[in-house]
Amino acid sequence: MVSELAGTLTKTKIDVDALRSEFYHPSSAPLAVKFGTSGHRGQLGAGFCALHARAIAQAVARLHKEQNIAGPIMVGGDTRLMSRDTAHLCAEVLAGNGLTVIMPEMPLPTPVFSFEIISGRASASLNGTASHNPPQDMGLKYNPSNGGPADAALTSLIEKYANEYMARPEEIKSISLDEARAQGLVREADVVTPYVEALSRFVDFKRIAASPLKFAVHPLGGSSLAFYKAIKEKYQLNNMDIVSEIQDPTFYFIPIDHDGKIRMDPSSKYPMSPLIKFVEDGTYDFAGASDPDADRFGCATKKGGLIPPNHALCVMADYLYRRHKVRDAYSIGRTLGTTALLDRIAAGLGLKLDEVNVGFKYFVEGIVKRKYVLAGEESAGMSVSGWTPEKDGILAVCLLMEIMAVEGDIADLYNRLTETYGKPYYTRVDVPTNDETKKRIKKLSAADFETLHKVAGERVTRVRDTDGIKIYLQSSWFLVRPSGTENIVKIYAETFVSQEHLERLIEAAKELLLK
């Protein structure tokens, strides 16, 4: 159910002092480190505090020493309340262990950490962010030497080591930031210039600058602001306005999301409502946004309003291939819950299609090996081969501006694709549930559905059990995945039949797996 506050600005001011106090002096015992693909995240206090940051940094220092990983570690964070403090604590611990740290001026986007690693200027990174989560949340993410999200083997080891230090904090080594700088163990670096210059390998900024269209970008209070400013200046984009330069850790200026929380999600119509208004009233032809750590993208256009991420991914994949933007790549990559229209586009272009489990880490090897024309996920993440093996919302927004300038409105281009390949009807539904149901679904395998031959009037062609249960039908599919952090089950569904058939799929998924 949508909150009555959705789309409005908050009237309740977040108590910044109280949250800062919780970070340094939690009112209850800190929870154990749970280090996944996106690192460790939690609400400031017991969920994420100074001890978590220090323990994780010590774990990373131990990992680098044990595995003889040479080279500096890049440390930083986005615009969240305790991102800067988290970065400073990590730098002090890494330096205390004799490791060299690059700590550029903050805030910093997630894809820039990845870019610095693949450019050979850093061996790994620690990034203080909780992405587009509510302002009360904080997190710390590790990217290893390939520049992408850490795999399960690495995150399990970091989690194990970090929890040992949570129990024995006296074993954490650190020196003050001033001392670390004096010893040359912590140094700054310009990371804006090389990243912005390199973007021109994939984005034709001259075509954007020459366009009569009017473009808007909104950092949503996040770390992309300095980078959009540099892009505007370097490429003389006089037709691109940065419509908000506010950076405040309470994010009071972002409209409340569907559930009554402030969430800086560029794919949600509620936080994006000011940008949607810009294109609806004709102020701009295109309005793009990235979330606080700039790994996700969103956009609205004059003809299409808010563009669903699946639609944007399809348009970008088709454009990138036809315009020879990604040389030697031979495949499109998508996650399990992402639109199957990409499969049809790949076939039409003579490309392979790789379907991977949910999580950008499953694209890393393919991006590094220059396999993907585009790798994308329905939650508004994408990258391309030859670029960062990490989601990049800045790249996506700039590429979408180029497409608008060269070929027309994203909505029109998507509609043309559906005329060629068929029109999909897609949705994702979050169903409240309990731990028992989630555990039961996790135990299911494809073998449990051997006698299932027909669903919603269509023949079952395949069942996949690598990440939840995905059932493929003749011209549709649905995926049921238990959430790893909340008591909900996510149902993704898509059909090329009709909206009514989509509703039948959702009901069939609930009947099969939730009752």
Short mmCIF file of C-alpha atoms in Angstrom, two decimals:
data_model
loop_
_atom_site.label_atom_id
_atom_site.label_comp_id
_atom_site.label_asym_id
_atom_site.label_seq_id
_atom_site.Cartn_x
_atom_site.Cartn_y
_atom_site.Cartn_z
CA MET A 1 0.00 0.00 0.00
CA VAL A 2 1.33 3.43 -0.96
CA SER A 3 1.88 5.86 1.90
CA GLU A 4 -0.26 9.00 1.91
CA LEU A 5 3.02 10.92 2.32
CA ALA A 6 4.46 9.58 -0.95
CA GLY A 7 5.65 12.38 -3.21
CA THR A 8 5.60 15.04 -0.48
CA LEU A 9 8.53 16.62 1.34
CA THR A 10 9.18 15.52 4.90
CA LYS A 11 8.02 17.68 7.78
CA THR A 12 10.03 15.67 10.30
CA LYS A 13 13.64 16.76 10.62
CA ILE A 14 16.13 13.93 11.12
CA ASP A 15 18.09 14.36 14.36
CA VAL A 16 21.61 14.52 12.96
CA ASP A 17 23.29 14.91 16.37
CA ALA A 18 21.52 11.84 17.72
CA LEU A 19 22.58 9.75 14.72
CA ARG A 20 26.17 10.95 14.99
CA SER A 21 26.17 10.00 18.66
CA GLU A 22 24.77 6.56 17.77
CA PHE A 23 27.61 6.07 15.29
CA TYR A 24 30.30 6.65 17.93
CA HIS A 25 28.42 5.42 21.01
CA PRO A 26 25.64 2.96 20.04
CA SER A 27 22.86 2.71 22.60
CA SER A 28 22.72 -1.05 22.11
CA ALA A 29 25.32 -3.71 21.32
CA PRO A 30 26.59 -3.51 17.71
CA LEU A 31 25.27 -6.24 15.46
CA ALA A 32 27.61 -8.69 13.76
CA VAL A 33 29.13 -7.71 10.42
CA LYS A 34 27.16 -9.18 7.53
CA PHE A 35 29.29 -8.48 4.50
CA GLY A 36 27.55 -9.09 1.19
CA THR A 37 28.07 -7.88 -2.37
CA SER A 38 27.21 -4.33 -1.31
CA GLY A 39 29.34 -4.62 1.82
CA HIS A 40 27.95 -4.22 5.32
CA ARG A 41 24.89 -2.01 5.74
CA GLY A 42 22.71 -1.07 8.64
CA GLN A 43 20.98 1.75 10.47
CA LEU A 44 23.37 4.10 12.27
CA GLY A 45 23.89 2.75 15.75
CA ALA A 46 23.81 -0.97 16.39
CA GLY A 47 23.48 -1.65 12.65
CA PHE A 48 26.46 0.44 11.59
CA CYS A 49 28.84 2.22 13.92
CA ALA A 50 32.47 3.30 14.17
CA LEU A 51 33.50 -0.15 15.38
CA HIS A 52 32.03 -1.76 12.25
CA ALA A 53 34.07 0.59 10.05
CA ARG A 54 37.30 -0.03 11.99
CA ALA A 55 36.79 -3.81 12.15
CA ILE A 56 36.10 -4.06 8.41
CA ALA A 57 39.15 -1.92 7.60
CA GLN A 58 41.32 -4.14 9.80
CA ALA A 59 39.87 -7.20 8.06
CA VAL A 60 40.76 -5.71 4.65
CA ALA A 61 44.28 -4.88 5.84
CA ARG A 62 44.72 -8.48 7.00
CA LEU A 63 43.35 -9.80 3.69
CA HIS A 64 45.77 -7.66 1.67
CA LYS A 65 48.74 -8.75 3.76
CA GLU A 66 47.83 -12.45 3.66
CA GLN A 67 47.26 -12.39 -0.10
CA ASN A 68 50.26 -10.13 -0.82
CA ILE A 69 48.09 -7.55 -2.57
CA ALA A 70 50.33 -4.62 -3.41
CA GLY A 71 49.33 -1.07 -4.19
CA PRO A 72 47.33 1.67 -2.47
CA ILE A 73 43.72 1.28 -1.36
CA MET A 74 41.33 4.06 -2.38
CA VAL A 75 39.13 5.20 0.50
CA GLY A 76 36.19 7.60 0.47
CA GLY A 77 32.44 7.91 0.65
CA ASP A 78 29.34 9.66 -0.65
CA THR A 79 27.17 12.41 0.88
CA ARG A 80 25.68 10.42 3.75
CA LEU A 81 25.89 11.72 7.29
CA MET A 82 28.77 9.51 8.46
CA SER A 83 30.43 8.72 5.12
CA ARG A 84 33.34 11.09 5.70
CA ASP A 85 33.89 9.88 9.27
CA THR A 86 33.73 6.27 8.08
CA ALA A 87 36.35 6.96 5.41
CA HIS A 88 38.65 8.69 7.90
CA LEU A 89 38.40 5.79 10.35
CA CYS A 90 39.18 3.30 7.58
CA ALA A 91 42.19 5.34 6.45
CA GLU A 92 43.55 5.47 10.02
CA VAL A 93 43.29 1.70 10.38
CA LEU A 94 44.77 0.88 6.98
CA ALA A 95 47.65 3.30 7.62
CA GLY A 96 48.08 1.82 11.09
CA ASN A 97 48.73 -1.47 9.33
CA GLY A 98 51.35 0.13 7.11
CA LEU A 99 49.17 0.24 3.98
CA THR A 100 49.10 3.22 1.61
CA VAL A 101 45.78 5.00 1.17
CA ILE A 102 44.52 7.26 -1.60
CA MET A 103 41.80 9.49 -0.17
CA PRO A 104 40.58 12.02 -2.77
CA GLU A 105 38.31 14.92 -1.95
CA MET A 106 34.88 13.61 -1.03
CA PRO A 107 32.09 12.90 -1.86
CA LEU A 108 32.92 10.19 -4.40
CA PRO A 109 30.73 8.07 -6.69
CA THR A 110 30.95 4.28 -6.55
CA PRO A 111 31.88 3.91 -10.26
CA VAL A 112 34.86 6.24 -9.75
CA PHE A 113 36.36 3.85 -7.20
CA SER A 114 36.04 1.11 -9.80
CA PHE A 115 37.49 3.33 -12.52
CA GLU A 116 40.57 4.13 -10.42
CA ILE A 117 41.15 0.42 -9.77
CA ILE A 118 40.90 -0.67 -13.41
CA SER A 119 43.10 2.28 -14.39
CA GLY A 120 45.84 0.83 -12.18
CA ARG A 121 45.99 3.68 -9.67
CA ALA A 122 44.50 1.67 -6.79
CA SER A 123 44.60 -2.01 -5.86
CA ALA A 124 41.18 -2.00 -4.17
CA SER A 125 38.75 0.36 -2.45
CA LEU A 126 36.70 0.92 0.67
CA ASN A 127 33.65 3.09 0.01
CA GLY A 128 31.35 4.50 2.68
CA THR A 129 27.86 4.30 1.19
CA ALA A 130 24.43 2.76 1.62
CA SER A 131 23.46 3.61 -1.97
CA HIS A 132 19.86 4.88 -2.20
CA ASN A 133 18.77 3.60 1.24
CA PRO A 134 17.11 6.03 3.72
CA PRO A 135 19.36 8.71 5.31
CA GLN A 136 19.54 6.89 8.66
CA ASP A 137 21.40 4.00 6.99
CA MET A 138 25.12 3.68 6.44
CA GLY A 139 27.37 1.10 4.85
CA LEU A 140 30.88 0.17 3.80
CA LYS A 141 31.69 -1.55 0.52
CA TYR A 142 34.89 -3.26 -0.69
CA ASN A 143 35.91 -3.54 -4.33
CA PRO A 144 38.89 -5.82 -5.07
CA SER A 145 41.58 -5.61 -7.75
CA ASN A 146 39.21 -6.32 -10.67
CA GLY A 147 37.25 -3.16 -9.81
CA GLY A 148 33.90 -4.91 -9.48
CA PRO A 149 31.80 -5.90 -6.47
CA ALA A 150 33.59 -8.49 -4.35
CA ASP A 151 32.62 -12.13 -4.90
CA ALA A 152 31.23 -14.46 -2.23
CA ALA A 153 34.62 -15.96 -1.33
CA LEU A 154 36.08 -12.54 -0.55
CA THR A 155 33.04 -11.16 1.27
CA SER A 156 32.83 -14.29 3.44
CA LEU A 157 36.47 -13.92 4.44
CA ILE A 158 36.14 -10.20 5.19
CA GLU A 159 33.00 -10.89 7.24
CA LYS A 160 34.78 -13.63 9.21
CA TYR A 161 37.82 -11.47 9.97
CA ALA A 162 35.74 -8.37 10.76
CA ASN A 163 33.61 -10.22 13.29
CA GLU A 164 36.76 -11.46 15.01
CA TYR A 165 37.84 -7.83 15.42
CA MET A 166 34.35 -6.82 16.55
CA ALA A 167 34.86 -9.26 19.43
CA ARG A 168 38.46 -8.17 20.04
CA PRO A 169 38.67 -4.47 19.11
CA GLU A 170 41.96 -4.08 20.97
CA GLU A 171 43.62 -5.94 18.07
CA ILE A 172 42.67 -3.21 15.59
CA LYS A 173 45.73 -1.12 14.69
CA SER A 174 45.44 2.55 13.80
CA ILE A 175 47.28 5.85 13.73
CA SER A 176 45.82 9.34 13.51
CA LEU A 177 45.04 10.80 10.09
CA ASP A 178 47.55 13.62 10.66
CA GLU A 179 50.30 11.13 11.48
CA ALA A 180 49.37 8.97 8.48
CA ARG A 181 49.61 11.99 6.17
CA ALA A 182 52.92 13.04 7.71
CA GLN A 183 54.30 9.55 7.01
CA GLY A 184 53.05 9.67 3.42
CA LEU A 185 50.65 6.79 4.02
CA VAL A 186 47.55 8.84 3.15
CA ARG A 187 47.56 11.08 0.09
CA GLU A 188 45.04 12.87 -2.10
CA ALA A 189 44.52 12.50 -5.85
CA ASP A 190 42.50 14.09 -8.63
CA VAL A 191 39.94 11.48 -9.65
CA VAL A 192 37.51 13.84 -11.38
CA THR A 193 39.62 14.75 -14.42
CA PRO A 194 40.62 11.24 -15.60
CA TYR A 195 37.11 9.86 -15.16
CA VAL A 196 35.41 12.75 -16.99
CA GLU A 197 37.95 12.62 -19.82
CA ALA A 198 37.54 8.85 -20.20
CA LEU A 199 33.75 9.11 -20.47
CA SER A 200 34.22 10.49 -23.99
CA ARG A 201 35.24 6.99 -25.11
CA PHE A 202 31.58 6.00 -24.85
CA VAL A 203 29.66 9.27 -24.98
CA ASP A 204 29.70 11.72 -27.89
CA PHE A 205 29.44 14.96 -25.93
CA LYS A 206 29.75 17.04 -29.11
CA ARG A 207 26.42 15.65 -30.30
CA ILE A 208 24.84 16.53 -26.95
CA ALA A 209 26.29 20.05 -27.00
CA ALA A 210 25.05 20.64 -30.56
CA SER A 211 21.51 19.46 -29.82
CA PRO A 212 18.63 21.97 -29.61
CA LEU A 213 17.18 19.87 -26.80
CA LYS A 214 17.23 21.01 -23.17
CA PHE A 215 18.72 18.60 -20.65
CA ALA A 216 18.50 18.53 -16.85
CA VAL A 217 20.49 16.43 -14.40
CA HIS A 218 19.81 15.99 -10.69
CA PRO A 219 22.39 14.35 -8.39
CA LEU A 220 19.62 13.66 -5.80
CA GLY A 221 21.90 15.19 -3.20
CA GLY A 222 24.62 12.73 -4.04
CA SER A 223 28.26 12.39 -4.99
CA SER A 224 27.80 12.95 -8.72
CA LEU A 225 27.46 16.74 -8.39
CA ALA A 226 31.15 17.62 -8.88
CA PHE A 227 31.34 15.20 -11.79
CA TYR A 228 28.30 16.61 -13.60
CA LYS A 229 29.79 20.09 -13.08
CA ALA A 230 33.08 18.95 -14.61
CA ILE A 231 31.26 17.27 -17.52
CA LYS A 232 29.26 20.44 -18.20
CA GLU A 233 32.39 22.61 -18.16
CA LYS A 234 34.76 20.35 -20.11
CA TYR A 235 32.31 19.51 -22.88
CA GLN A 236 30.63 22.94 -22.93
CA LEU A 237 27.14 21.55 -22.39
CA ASN A 238 25.35 24.88 -22.22
CA ASN A 239 22.07 23.08 -22.86
CA MET A 240 22.46 20.94 -19.72
CA ASP A 241 21.40 22.34 -16.34
CA ILE A 242 22.24 20.86 -12.97
CA VAL A 243 18.88 21.55 -11.38
CA SER A 244 19.88 20.98 -7.76
CA GLU A 245 23.21 21.42 -5.99
CA ILE A 246 21.89 20.75 -2.49
CA GLN A 247 23.96 18.31 -0.46
CA ASP A 248 22.46 17.68 2.96
CA PRO A 249 22.74 14.33 4.77
CA THR A 250 19.09 14.46 5.86
CA PHE A 251 17.99 14.54 2.18
CA TYR A 252 15.01 16.65 3.29
CA PHE A 253 14.60 17.97 -0.27
CA ILE A 254 13.92 14.52 -1.80
CA PRO A 255 10.18 13.65 -1.98
CA ILE A 256 9.12 10.74 0.22
CA ASP A 257 9.02 7.34 -1.47
CA HIS A 258 6.09 4.91 -1.76
CA ASP A 259 6.53 3.45 1.75
CA GLY A 260 6.70 6.73 3.65
CA LYS A 261 10.52 6.79 3.82
CA ILE A 262 12.99 9.15 2.20
CA ARG A 263 14.77 7.04 -0.39
CA MET A 264 16.95 8.54 -3.12
CA ASP A 265 15.86 6.05 -5.77
CA PRO A 266 16.11 7.42 -9.33
CA SER A 267 13.82 4.71 -10.68
CA SER A 268 10.89 5.57 -8.37
CA LYS A 269 8.29 8.08 -9.50
CA TYR A 270 8.04 9.67 -6.06
CA PRO A 271 11.66 10.83 -5.52
CA MET A 272 11.75 11.61 -9.24
CA SER A 273 8.53 13.68 -9.22
CA PRO A 274 10.31 17.08 -9.58
CA LEU A 275 12.11 15.81 -12.68
CA ILE A 276 8.93 14.33 -14.12
CA LYS A 277 7.30 17.75 -13.70
CA PHE A 278 10.20 19.39 -15.57
CA VAL A 279 9.53 17.32 -18.68
CA GLU A 280 5.75 17.40 -18.38
CA ASP A 281 5.65 21.20 -18.32
CA GLY A 282 8.15 21.48 -21.18
CA THR A 283 10.98 23.07 -19.19
CA TYR A 284 13.27 20.25 -20.32
CA ASP A 285 13.18 17.51 -22.96
CA PHE A 286 15.15 15.12 -20.75
CA ALA A 287 15.78 14.94 -17.02
CA GLY A 288 18.28 12.43 -15.65
CA ALA A 289 19.34 11.50 -12.15
CA SER A 290 21.70 9.25 -10.24
CA ASP A 291 21.45 8.09 -6.63
CA PRO A 292 23.77 9.23 -3.78
CA ASP A 293 26.69 6.99 -4.76
CA ALA A 294 25.84 7.35 -8.48
CA ASP A 295 25.72 3.67 -9.32
CA ARG A 296 22.04 3.78 -10.39
CA PHE A 297 20.32 5.92 -12.98
CA GLY A 298 16.87 7.27 -13.76
CA CYS A 299 15.40 9.51 -16.41
CA ALA A 300 12.21 11.18 -17.58
CA THR A 301 11.44 12.49 -21.06
CA LYS A 302 8.90 14.85 -22.57
CA LYS A 303 7.08 12.07 -24.43
CA GLY A 304 7.51 9.20 -22.00
CA GLY A 305 7.47 10.66 -18.51
CA LEU A 306 9.47 8.47 -16.12
CA ILE A 307 11.23 5.81 -18.21
CA PRO A 308 11.31 2.36 -16.56
CA PRO A 309 14.89 1.05 -16.22
CA ASN A 310 14.02 -1.98 -18.37
CA HIS A 311 12.99 0.33 -21.22
CA ALA A 312 16.15 2.41 -20.94
CA LEU A 313 18.34 -0.72 -20.91
CA CYS A 314 16.75 -1.98 -24.12
CA VAL A 315 17.25 1.35 -25.90
CA MET A 316 20.85 1.64 -24.70
CA ALA A 317 21.75 -1.93 -25.70
CA ASP A 318 20.35 -1.48 -29.19
CA TYR A 319 22.03 1.91 -29.63
CA LEU A 320 25.42 0.82 -28.29
CA TYR A 321 25.59 -2.07 -30.73
CA ARG A 322 24.35 -0.22 -33.80
CA ARG A 323 26.67 2.71 -33.15
CA HIS A 324 29.70 0.41 -32.58
CA LYS A 325 30.32 1.93 -29.17
CA VAL A 326 31.61 -1.28 -27.59
CA ARG A 327 34.06 -2.96 -29.91
CA ASP A 328 34.52 -6.76 -30.06
CA ALA A 329 31.72 -7.42 -27.55
CA TYR A 330 29.40 -10.25 -28.56
CA SER A 331 26.78 -10.54 -25.84
CA ILE A 332 24.14 -8.67 -23.84
CA GLY A 333 24.05 -9.49 -20.15
CA ARG A 334 21.00 -9.25 -17.92
CA THR A 335 19.98 -10.48 -14.48
CA LEU A 336 17.21 -13.00 -13.85
CA GLY A 337 14.60 -10.36 -13.07
CA THR A 338 15.34 -8.11 -16.05
CA THR A 339 13.18 -7.88 -19.17
CA ALA A 340 13.32 -10.67 -21.74
CA LEU A 341 12.93 -8.05 -24.47
CA LEU A 342 16.72 -7.88 -24.24
CA ASP A 343 16.82 -11.54 -25.33
CA ARG A 344 14.86 -10.70 -28.46
CA ILE A 345 16.98 -7.63 -29.18
CA ALA A 346 20.16 -9.71 -28.76
CA ALA A 347 18.83 -12.32 -31.20
CA GLY A 348 17.83 -9.63 -33.68
CA LEU A 349 21.32 -8.11 -33.56
CA GLY A 350 23.04 -11.49 -33.81
CA LEU A 351 24.36 -11.31 -30.24
CA LYS A 352 24.41 -13.88 -27.46
CA LEU A 353 22.38 -13.34 -24.31
CA ASP A 354 23.75 -14.10 -20.85
CA GLU A 355 21.27 -14.45 -18.00
CA VAL A 356 22.89 -14.28 -14.55
CA ASN A 357 21.73 -14.34 -10.95
CA VAL A 358 20.62 -11.06 -9.38
CA GLY A 359 23.67 -8.97 -8.50
CA PHE A 360 26.14 -7.00 -10.58
CA LYS A 361 29.03 -9.13 -9.34
CA TYR A 362 27.94 -11.80 -11.81
CA PHE A 363 28.82 -9.48 -14.71
CA VAL A 364 32.33 -8.64 -13.55
CA GLU A 365 34.21 -11.38 -15.41
CA GLY A 366 32.30 -10.72 -18.64
CA ILE A 367 32.91 -6.97 -18.48
CA VAL A 368 36.62 -7.48 -17.75
CA LYS A 369 36.88 -9.88 -20.70
CA ARG A 370 35.07 -7.34 -22.93
CA LYS A 371 32.16 -9.66 -23.55
CA TYR A 372 29.19 -7.35 -23.03
CA VAL A 373 27.77 -4.66 -25.30
CA LEU A 374 25.72 -3.86 -22.21
CA ALA A 375 25.28 -5.52 -18.83
CA GLY A 376 22.18 -4.39 -16.98
CA GLU A 377 19.72 -5.10 -14.21
CA GLU A 378 16.12 -4.02 -13.74
CA SER A 379 17.02 -2.07 -10.60
CA ALA A 380 18.62 0.64 -12.79
CA GLY A 381 22.22 -0.54 -12.94
CA MET A 382 24.34 -0.83 -16.08
CA SER A 383 27.85 -0.76 -17.49
CA VAL A 384 29.64 -1.79 -20.67
CA SER A 385 32.77 -3.71 -21.57
CA GLY A 386 35.86 -1.53 -21.57
CA TRP A 387 34.44 0.51 -18.70
CA THR A 388 33.90 -0.12 -15.00
CA PRO A 389 32.84 -3.62 -13.86
CA GLU A 390 30.57 -1.75 -11.46
CA LYS A 391 27.23 -0.03 -12.09
CA ASP A 392 27.63 3.51 -13.38
CA GLY A 393 24.69 5.91 -13.18
CA ILE A 394 26.68 8.85 -14.57
CA LEU A 395 27.62 6.92 -17.73
CA ALA A 396 23.98 5.87 -18.16
CA VAL A 397 22.60 9.42 -17.85
CA CYS A 398 25.19 10.82 -20.28
CA LEU A 399 24.60 8.02 -22.79
CA LEU A 400 20.83 8.56 -22.62
CA MET A 401 21.37 12.26 -23.32
CA GLU A 402 23.41 11.34 -26.40
CA ILE A 403 20.68 8.98 -27.60
CA MET A 404 18.10 11.75 -27.19
CA ALA A 405 20.32 14.15 -29.15
CA VAL A 406 21.07 11.70 -31.97
CA GLU A 407 17.97 9.53 -32.40
CA GLY A 408 15.05 11.00 -30.48
CA ASP A 409 12.93 10.51 -27.37
CA ILE A 410 13.74 7.37 -25.38
CA ALA A 411 10.02 6.52 -25.22
CA ASP A 412 9.70 6.63 -29.02
CA LEU A 413 12.80 4.49 -29.48
CA TYR A 414 11.50 1.91 -27.01
CA ASN A 415 8.15 1.79 -28.80
CA ARG A 416 9.93 1.13 -32.09
CA LEU A 417 11.75 -1.78 -30.49
CA THR A 418 8.45 -3.26 -29.29
CA GLU A 419 7.02 -2.92 -32.81
CA THR A 420 9.91 -5.06 -34.03
CA TYR A 421 10.28 -7.55 -31.19
CA GLY A 422 6.93 -7.54 -29.38
CA LYS A 423 5.52 -5.56 -26.46
CA PRO A 424 6.26 -6.91 -22.97
CA TYR A 425 4.12 -6.33 -19.88
CA TYR A 426 6.32 -6.32 -16.79
CA THR A 427 5.97 -5.86 -13.05
CA ARG A 428 7.62 -6.56 -9.72
CA VAL A 429 5.52 -7.13 -6.63
CA ASP A 430 6.80 -7.30 -3.04
CA VAL A 431 4.71 -9.69 -0.96
CA PRO A 432 4.97 -9.55 2.87
CA THR A 433 5.83 -12.93 4.35
CA ASN A 434 7.68 -14.61 7.23
CA ASP A 435 10.99 -16.38 7.78
CA GLU A 436 9.39 -19.79 7.51
CA THR A 437 8.05 -19.12 4.02
CA LYS A 438 11.36 -17.59 2.91
CA LYS A 439 13.28 -20.64 4.14
CA ARG A 440 10.84 -22.98 2.39
CA ILE A 441 11.25 -21.18 -0.94
CA LYS A 442 15.04 -21.22 -0.60
CA LYS A 443 14.97 -25.01 -0.23
CA LEU A 444 13.00 -25.54 -3.45
CA SER A 445 14.73 -26.82 -6.57
CA ALA A 446 13.80 -27.29 -10.22
CA ALA A 447 13.12 -30.96 -9.45
CA ASP A 448 10.16 -29.92 -7.28
CA PHE A 449 8.40 -28.67 -10.43
CA GLU A 450 8.92 -31.67 -12.72
CA THR A 451 5.17 -32.33 -12.87
CA LEU A 452 4.33 -28.70 -13.61
CA HIS A 453 3.43 -28.52 -17.29
CA LYS A 454 1.19 -25.47 -17.64
CA VAL A 455 0.83 -22.11 -15.86
CA ALA A 456 -1.57 -19.29 -16.71
CA GLY A 457 -2.53 -21.08 -19.93
CA GLU A 458 1.04 -21.46 -21.21
CA ARG A 459 3.36 -24.45 -21.43
CA VAL A 460 6.28 -24.59 -18.98
CA THR A 461 9.54 -24.70 -20.95
CA ARG A 462 12.11 -24.57 -18.16
CA VAL A 463 12.62 -24.03 -14.42
CA ARG A 464 15.73 -22.39 -12.92
CA ASP A 465 16.63 -22.59 -9.24
CA THR A 466 19.97 -20.77 -8.98
CA ASP A 467 18.52 -17.65 -7.33
CA GLY A 468 14.95 -18.20 -6.17
CA ILE A 469 12.64 -20.05 -8.54
CA LYS A 470 12.18 -18.84 -12.10
CA ILE A 471 9.59 -20.50 -14.30
CA TYR A 472 9.85 -19.94 -18.05
CA LEU A 473 6.74 -20.24 -20.20
CA GLN A 474 6.17 -20.00 -23.95
CA SER A 475 5.98 -16.21 -24.05
CA SER A 476 6.26 -15.23 -20.40
CA TRP A 477 8.09 -15.94 -17.16
CA PHE A 478 8.03 -15.23 -13.44
CA LEU A 479 10.67 -15.25 -10.73
CA VAL A 480 10.10 -15.62 -6.99
CA ARG A 481 12.99 -14.52 -4.75
CA PRO A 482 13.00 -14.16 -0.96
CA SER A 483 14.57 -10.89 0.18
CA GLY A 484 17.85 -11.24 2.06
CA THR A 485 17.16 -8.26 4.33
CA GLU A 486 13.38 -7.96 4.77
CA ASN A 487 10.43 -10.26 5.42
CA ILE A 488 9.20 -10.00 1.86
CA VAL A 489 9.22 -12.19 -1.22
CA LYS A 490 9.85 -10.45 -4.52
CA ILE A 491 7.84 -11.60 -7.52
CA TYR A 492 9.08 -10.49 -10.93
CA ALA A 493 6.88 -11.30 -13.91
CA GLU A 494 6.75 -10.52 -17.61
CA THR A 495 4.61 -11.59 -20.54
CA PHE A 496 4.36 -10.72 -24.22
CA VAL A 497 0.63 -11.61 -24.19
CA SER A 498 -1.36 -8.90 -22.35
CA GLN A 499 -1.76 -6.97 -19.11
CA GLU A 500 -4.48 -9.39 -18.07
CA HIS A 501 -2.08 -12.30 -18.59
CA LEU A 502 0.51 -10.52 -16.43
CA GLU A 503 -2.01 -10.37 -13.59
CA ARG A 504 -2.71 -14.08 -14.05
CA LEU A 505 1.03 -14.79 -13.80
CA ILE A 506 1.30 -12.94 -10.48
CA GLU A 507 -1.63 -14.85 -9.04
CA ALA A 508 -0.18 -18.13 -10.32
CA ALA A 509 3.18 -17.35 -8.71
CA LYS A 510 1.51 -16.64 -5.36
CA GLU A 511 -0.58 -19.80 -5.61
CA LEU A 512 2.38 -22.00 -6.51
CA LEU A 513 4.98 -20.71 -4.11
CA LEU A 514 3.40 -18.68 -1.33
CA LYS A 515 0.46 -20.86 -0.24
#
